[in-house]
Tab-separated table of C-alpha atoms (C1' of nucleotides) in Angstrom:
chain	number	residue	atom	x	y	z
A	11	MET	CA	-63.443	26.800	-30.582
A	12	LYS	CA	-63.175	30.143	-28.869
A	13	GLN	CA	-59.731	31.663	-29.113
A	14	LEU	CA	-58.489	34.185	-26.546
A	15	LYS	CA	-57.844	37.427	-28.388
A	16	THR	CA	-54.225	38.468	-27.865
A	17	VAL	CA	-53.698	42.112	-26.985
A	18	MET	CA	-50.554	43.230	-28.751
A	19	GLY	CA	-47.899	45.088	-26.822
A	20	LEU	CA	-49.193	43.680	-23.547
A	21	ALA	CA	-47.368	40.934	-21.660
A	22	LYS	CA	-49.492	37.769	-21.409
A	23	THR	CA	-49.190	37.429	-17.646
A	24	GLU	CA	-52.050	34.897	-17.396
A	25	ILE	CA	-49.978	32.071	-18.819
A	26	PHE	CA	-47.207	32.424	-16.230
A	27	THR	CA	-47.010	31.523	-12.553
A	28	ASP	CA	-47.461	34.101	-9.788
A	29	THR	CA	-43.798	33.762	-8.885
A	30	GLN	CA	-42.691	34.361	-12.452
A	31	ASN	CA	-44.853	37.461	-12.679
A	32	GLU	CA	-43.659	38.709	-9.310
A	33	ILE	CA	-40.001	38.308	-10.213
A	34	ALA	CA	-40.656	40.143	-13.470
A	35	SER	CA	-42.415	43.019	-11.675
A	36	ILE	CA	-39.562	43.549	-9.258
A	37	ALA	CA	-36.956	43.264	-11.995
A	38	LYS	CA	-38.853	45.836	-14.023
A	39	ALA	CA	-38.492	48.291	-11.156
A	40	PHE	CA	-34.720	47.829	-11.274
A	41	GLY	CA	-34.808	48.071	-15.051
A	42	HIS	CA	-34.205	51.801	-15.196
A	43	PRO	CA	-30.942	53.479	-14.115
A	44	ALA	CA	-32.804	56.345	-12.443
A	45	ARG	CA	-34.572	53.957	-10.065
A	46	VAL	CA	-31.302	52.141	-9.400
A	47	ALA	CA	-29.699	55.485	-8.590
A	48	ILE	CA	-32.585	56.524	-6.326
A	49	LEU	CA	-32.354	53.310	-4.309
A	50	GLN	CA	-28.561	53.547	-4.053
A	51	HIS	CA	-28.858	57.110	-2.779
A	52	LEU	CA	-31.460	56.165	-0.182
A	53	PHE	CA	-29.178	53.401	1.105
A	54	LYS	CA	-26.148	55.689	1.144
A	55	ILE	CA	-27.867	58.450	3.092
A	56	ASN	CA	-29.512	55.838	5.304
A	57	THR	CA	-32.195	58.169	6.616
A	58	CYS	CA	-35.291	59.746	5.221
A	59	VAL	CA	-34.444	62.010	2.324
A	60	CYS	CA	-36.564	65.091	1.929
A	61	GLY	CA	-36.357	66.749	-1.423
A	62	ASP	CA	-32.782	66.590	-2.615
A	63	LEU	CA	-33.374	63.564	-4.855
A	64	VAL	CA	-34.117	65.908	-7.753
A	65	ASN	CA	-30.758	67.630	-7.265
A	66	GLU	CA	-28.947	64.320	-6.756
A	67	ILE	CA	-30.294	62.615	-9.886
A	68	GLY	CA	-30.245	64.813	-12.969
A	69	LEU	CA	-33.889	64.523	-13.979
A	70	ALA	CA	-36.832	66.905	-13.778
A	71	GLN	CA	-39.031	66.891	-10.687
A	72	PRO	CA	-42.095	65.285	-12.317
A	73	THR	CA	-39.894	62.501	-13.675
A	74	ILE	CA	-38.371	61.731	-10.282
A	75	SER	CA	-41.809	61.849	-8.727
A	76	GLN	CA	-43.012	59.273	-11.231
A	77	HIS	CA	-40.100	56.908	-10.513
A	78	LEU	CA	-40.677	57.272	-6.763
A	79	LYS	CA	-44.329	56.399	-7.249
A	80	GLU	CA	-43.437	53.111	-8.949
A	81	LEU	CA	-40.970	52.147	-6.232
A	82	LYS	CA	-43.530	53.026	-3.584
A	83	MET	CA	-46.294	51.015	-5.245
A	84	LEU	CA	-44.023	47.979	-5.242
A	85	GLY	CA	-43.393	48.544	-1.539
A	86	LEU	CA	-39.648	49.020	-1.874
A	87	ILE	CA	-39.708	52.524	-0.386
A	88	LYS	CA	-41.800	54.467	2.103
A	89	GLY	CA	-42.827	58.118	1.913
A	90	ASN	CA	-43.696	60.254	4.933
A	91	VAL	CA	-45.191	63.705	4.568
A	92	GLU	CA	-43.278	66.214	6.683
A	93	GLY	CA	-44.653	69.710	6.348
A	94	THR	CA	-44.376	70.839	2.751
A	95	SER	CA	-41.825	68.195	1.882
A	96	VAL	CA	-42.029	64.423	1.633
A	97	CYS	CA	-39.395	62.164	3.122
A	98	TYR	CA	-38.500	58.895	1.429
A	99	CYS	CA	-36.574	55.902	2.669
A	100	ILE	CA	-36.105	52.204	1.965
A	101	HIS	CA	-38.797	49.853	3.264
A	102	LYS	CA	-36.288	47.487	4.845
A	103	ASP	CA	-38.686	44.666	5.708
A	104	ASN	CA	-39.980	44.490	2.164
A	105	TRP	CA	-36.465	44.817	0.783
A	106	ILE	CA	-35.455	41.671	2.660
A	107	LYS	CA	-38.510	39.780	1.426
A	108	MET	CA	-37.809	40.920	-2.110
A	109	LYS	CA	-34.181	39.799	-1.844
A	110	ALA	CA	-35.259	36.313	-0.821
A	111	LEU	CA	-37.436	35.966	-3.907
A	112	ILE	CA	-34.807	37.271	-6.312
A	113	ASN	CA	-32.027	35.225	-4.726
A	114	THR	CA	-33.972	32.005	-5.169
A	115	PHE	CA	-34.167	32.851	-8.831
A	116	LEU	CA	-30.513	33.878	-9.148
A	117	ASN	CA	-29.179	30.862	-7.258
A	118	GLN	CA	-30.793	28.268	-9.486
A	119	ASP	CA	-27.345	27.464	-10.837
A	120	ASN	CA	-26.298	26.056	-7.454
A	121	GLU	CA	-28.823	23.238	-7.598
A	122	ALA	CA	-28.091	22.412	-11.221
A	123	ASN	CA	-25.372	19.793	-11.767
A	124	ALA	CA	-22.660	20.167	-14.343
A	125	SER	CA	-24.411	20.380	-17.691
A	126	SER	CA	-24.016	17.521	-20.116
A	127	CYS	CA	-23.446	19.807	-23.090
A	128	CYS	CA	-22.456	23.338	-24.223
B	14	MET	CA	-26.048	78.345	-23.766
B	15	LYS	CA	-26.509	75.149	-25.715
B	16	GLN	CA	-28.995	72.785	-24.160
B	17	LEU	CA	-28.862	69.047	-24.779
B	18	LYS	CA	-32.077	68.130	-26.580
B	19	THR	CA	-33.927	65.519	-24.556
B	20	VAL	CA	-35.264	62.651	-26.603
B	21	MET	CA	-38.628	61.780	-25.153
B	22	GLY	CA	-39.420	58.188	-24.336
B	23	LEU	CA	-35.726	57.344	-24.198
B	24	ALA	CA	-33.912	56.683	-20.920
B	25	LYS	CA	-31.176	59.276	-20.297
B	26	THR	CA	-28.403	56.740	-19.742
B	27	GLU	CA	-25.632	59.348	-20.085
B	28	ILE	CA	-26.288	60.865	-16.690
B	29	PHE	CA	-25.886	57.553	-14.839
B	30	THR	CA	-22.844	55.458	-13.986
B	31	ASP	CA	-21.833	52.389	-16.001
B	32	THR	CA	-22.746	50.182	-13.053
B	33	GLN	CA	-26.190	51.721	-12.750
B	34	ASN	CA	-26.826	51.221	-16.451
B	35	GLU	CA	-25.514	47.661	-16.348
B	36	ILE	CA	-27.736	46.708	-13.414
B	37	ALA	CA	-30.703	48.223	-15.227
B	38	SER	CA	-29.934	46.287	-18.428
B	39	ILE	CA	-29.780	42.952	-16.637
B	40	ALA	CA	-32.884	43.710	-14.602
B	41	LYS	CA	-34.714	44.587	-17.802
B	42	ALA	CA	-33.979	41.096	-19.112
B	43	PHE	CA	-35.648	39.616	-16.031
B	44	GLY	CA	-38.478	42.105	-16.371
B	45	HIS	CA	-40.693	39.850	-18.458
B	46	PRO	CA	-42.270	36.618	-17.165
B	47	ALA	CA	-41.563	34.809	-20.436
B	48	ARG	CA	-37.826	35.352	-20.058
B	49	VAL	CA	-38.005	34.327	-16.399
B	50	ALA	CA	-39.814	31.147	-17.477
B	51	ILE	CA	-37.288	30.435	-20.233
B	52	LEU	CA	-34.354	30.725	-17.836
B	53	GLN	CA	-36.089	28.592	-15.209
B	54	HIS	CA	-36.756	25.898	-17.795
B	55	LEU	CA	-33.155	25.908	-19.004
B	56	PHE	CA	-31.949	25.455	-15.413
B	57	LYS	CA	-34.501	22.735	-14.735
B	58	ILE	CA	-33.610	20.693	-17.819
B	59	ASN	CA	-29.936	21.414	-17.204
B	60	THR	CA	-28.823	20.558	-20.734
B	61	CYS	CA	-29.155	22.109	-24.101
B	62	VAL	CA	-32.768	22.427	-25.096
B	63	CYS	CA	-33.577	22.044	-28.744
B	64	GLY	CA	-36.928	23.335	-29.803
B	65	ASP	CA	-39.396	22.501	-27.077
B	66	LEU	CA	-39.270	25.970	-25.553
B	67	VAL	CA	-42.182	27.009	-27.757
B	68	ASN	CA	-44.266	24.111	-26.421
B	69	GLU	CA	-43.147	24.710	-22.846
B	70	ILE	CA	-43.941	28.442	-22.763
B	71	GLY	CA	-47.301	29.292	-24.284
B	72	LEU	CA	-46.167	31.890	-26.792
B	73	ALA	CA	-45.788	31.866	-30.567
B	74	GLN	CA	-42.503	30.832	-32.117
B	75	PRO	CA	-41.427	34.312	-33.299
B	76	THR	CA	-42.109	35.709	-29.839
B	77	ILE	CA	-39.980	33.079	-28.118
B	78	SER	CA	-37.256	33.619	-30.691
B	79	GLN	CA	-37.273	37.317	-29.898
B	80	HIS	CA	-36.965	36.734	-26.143
B	81	LEU	CA	-34.133	34.243	-26.721
B	82	LYS	CA	-32.323	36.830	-28.813
B	83	GLU	CA	-32.378	39.355	-25.973
B	84	LEU	CA	-31.101	36.846	-23.435
B	85	LYS	CA	-28.364	35.797	-25.843
B	86	MET	CA	-27.281	39.373	-26.561
B	87	LEU	CA	-26.905	39.936	-22.822
B	88	GLY	CA	-24.755	36.799	-22.646
B	89	LEU	CA	-27.013	34.955	-20.224
B	90	ILE	CA	-27.607	32.028	-22.605
B	91	LYS	CA	-25.740	30.272	-25.405
B	92	GLY	CA	-27.189	28.877	-28.629
B	93	ASN	CA	-25.618	26.055	-30.634
B	94	VAL	CA	-26.864	25.092	-34.093
B	95	GLU	CA	-27.498	21.349	-34.281
B	96	GLY	CA	-28.839	20.279	-37.656
B	97	THR	CA	-32.114	22.024	-38.356
B	98	SER	CA	-32.680	22.885	-34.710
B	99	VAL	CA	-30.862	25.227	-32.334
B	100	CYS	CA	-29.944	24.198	-28.797
B	101	TYR	CA	-29.987	26.710	-25.985
B	102	CYS	CA	-28.522	26.582	-22.506
B	103	ILE	CA	-27.446	28.882	-19.676
B	104	HIS	CA	-24.066	30.594	-20.026
B	105	LYS	CA	-22.942	29.592	-16.546
B	106	ASP	CA	-19.793	31.733	-16.358
B	107	ASN	CA	-21.688	34.871	-17.293
B	108	TRP	CA	-24.532	33.912	-14.970
B	109	ILE	CA	-22.110	33.885	-12.040
B	110	LYS	CA	-20.623	37.252	-13.041
B	111	MET	CA	-24.120	38.685	-13.386
B	112	LYS	CA	-25.088	37.361	-9.957
B	113	ALA	CA	-22.135	39.118	-8.350
B	114	LEU	CA	-23.197	42.453	-9.796
B	115	ILE	CA	-26.844	42.097	-8.808
B	116	ASN	CA	-26.010	40.790	-5.339
B	117	THR	CA	-23.855	43.823	-4.588
B	118	PHE	CA	-26.867	45.943	-5.404
B	119	LEU	CA	-29.320	43.809	-3.433
B	120	ASN	CA	-27.109	43.536	-0.342
B	121	GLN	CA	-26.725	47.260	0.177
B	122	ASP	CA	-28.974	46.932	3.210
B	123	ASN	CA	-26.305	44.898	5.036
B	124	GLU	CA	-23.856	47.787	5.119
B	125	ALA	CA	-26.460	50.333	6.126
B	126	ASN	CA	-26.904	50.803	9.892
B	127	ALA	CA	-30.276	50.998	11.544
B	128	SER	CA	-32.029	53.971	10.036
B	129	SER	CA	-32.612	57.011	12.210
B	130	CYS	CA	-36.149	57.516	10.994
B	131	CYS	CA	-39.205	55.884	9.329
C	30	DA	C1'	-35.222	18.083	-57.043
C	31	DC	C1'	-38.995	18.400	-53.702
C	32	DT	C1'	-40.798	18.417	-49.253
C	33	DT	C1'	-40.463	18.842	-44.340
C	34	DT	C1'	-38.723	20.689	-40.183
C	35	DT	C1'	-36.866	24.237	-37.382
C	36	DA	C1'	-35.892	28.633	-36.186
C	37	DA	C1'	-34.649	33.488	-37.548
C	38	DT	C1'	-36.264	37.763	-39.504
C	39	DC	C1'	-39.588	41.180	-41.395
C	40	DG	C1'	-43.469	43.961	-40.891
C	41	DT	C1'	-46.931	45.732	-38.277
C	42	DA	C1'	-50.412	46.551	-34.563
C	43	DA	C1'	-51.147	47.969	-30.057
C	44	DC	C1'	-49.944	48.958	-25.485
C	45	DA	C1'	-46.028	50.588	-22.196
C	46	DT	C1'	-42.458	53.658	-20.697
C	47	DT	C1'	-39.906	57.803	-20.278
C	48	DG	C1'	-39.543	62.648	-19.910
C	49	DC	C1'	-41.027	67.200	-18.975
C	50	DG	C1'	-43.869	71.654	-19.108
C	51	DA	C1'	-47.940	73.210	-17.007
C	52	DT	C1'	-50.918	73.022	-13.420
C	53	DG	C1'	-52.807	71.848	-8.834
C	54	DA	C1'	-52.768	70.999	-3.837
C	55	DA	C1'	-51.159	71.440	0.727
C	56	DA	C1'	-48.395	73.283	4.307
C	57	DC	C1'	-45.907	77.173	5.771
C	58	DA	C1'	-44.215	82.150	6.039
C	59	DA	C1'	-44.967	87.038	5.666
D	15	DT	C1'	-54.636	86.883	2.786
D	16	DT	C1'	-51.015	86.528	-0.266
D	17	DG	C1'	-46.917	84.582	-1.653
D	18	DT	C1'	-43.617	80.597	-1.365
D	19	DT	C1'	-42.067	76.103	-1.244
D	20	DT	C1'	-42.547	71.315	-2.244
D	21	DC	C1'	-44.279	67.707	-4.416
D	22	DA	C1'	-48.070	65.153	-7.038
D	23	DT	C1'	-50.793	64.899	-11.112
D	24	DC	C1'	-52.248	65.935	-15.913
D	25	DG	C1'	-51.377	65.924	-20.651
D	26	DC	C1'	-48.700	65.195	-24.288
D	27	DA	C1'	-44.693	63.754	-27.375
D	28	DA	C1'	-41.601	60.354	-28.640
D	29	DT	C1'	-39.446	56.072	-28.273
D	30	DG	C1'	-39.610	51.187	-26.476
D	31	DT	C1'	-41.691	46.630	-25.896
D	32	DT	C1'	-44.557	42.751	-26.829
D	33	DA	C1'	-46.887	39.718	-29.807
D	34	DC	C1'	-47.731	37.252	-33.949
D	35	DG	C1'	-48.703	36.256	-39.084
D	36	DA	C1'	-46.042	35.857	-43.095
D	37	DT	C1'	-41.890	34.983	-45.046
D	38	DT	C1'	-37.186	33.412	-45.493
D	39	DA	C1'	-33.163	30.373	-44.765
D	40	DA	C1'	-30.862	26.276	-43.871
D	41	DA	C1'	-30.369	21.550	-42.960
D	42	DA	C1'	-32.259	16.972	-43.426
D	43	DG	C1'	-35.258	13.522	-45.185
D	44	DT	C1'	-37.660	11.236	-49.434
DNA sequence: ACTTTTAATCGTAACATTGCGATGAAACAA
DNA sequence: TTGTTTCATCGCAATGTTACGATTAAAAGT
């Protein structure tokens, strides 16, 4: 009987549904205060932001760049090159799609009846 | 000029607001498919669940126990000892409070006007 | 008392994440 | 061409997270 070798430290995504993995991926992006702060700032400014994210958040430039990369890979933000600087803003279409997925998860308690215990 | 020593690998929570840190903490809990699956199962069953979480999710008992501990510490679930087994269920009051916080973050796009770029 | 059942905890292995200095690349200015 | 600015990437250090075997603890059954 062949047994799948478990790789320690790595989440076993294979045993979960696509939806479960997708929810987890998005939640992970929100799982760091710097990324929360970046998104809040982009919404507040409400236009492309070129550069001043490093000044706004108190982290070094490579660190901010890394956080932006993760948000961009998930499709939550867009980045447009503008001369020497790069302008970032929220990807509103994807944000709405993301919200729908997360809200379905968060609103599970609406469908559930009053529990019979606890 | 004394410089705060940065501890590598550790999130610099001090430079963010309480709300930002709180959102990140909750999101972190949802940031693993096993915990998403556990919560979904608890909602689906809609009563206390004694034991069968290990059978339901395909992970070893100590691993499930660890995930349950994190969800419990965050207040999202409750655990009642019942003989030799322990029964878990959603902490509905805290779930609603948590939803309010996350929804404020997710619905930022409603307040923002049409962006002037991108 | 002894065994069984159930779940927490301990210890450890391995990968992931965070942070930043140093460096590189690309556009612009002089 | 030679700086300058702006940001991405590399490389590393340090802590965090995930997973599970082994063990422990507590209640219940025999």
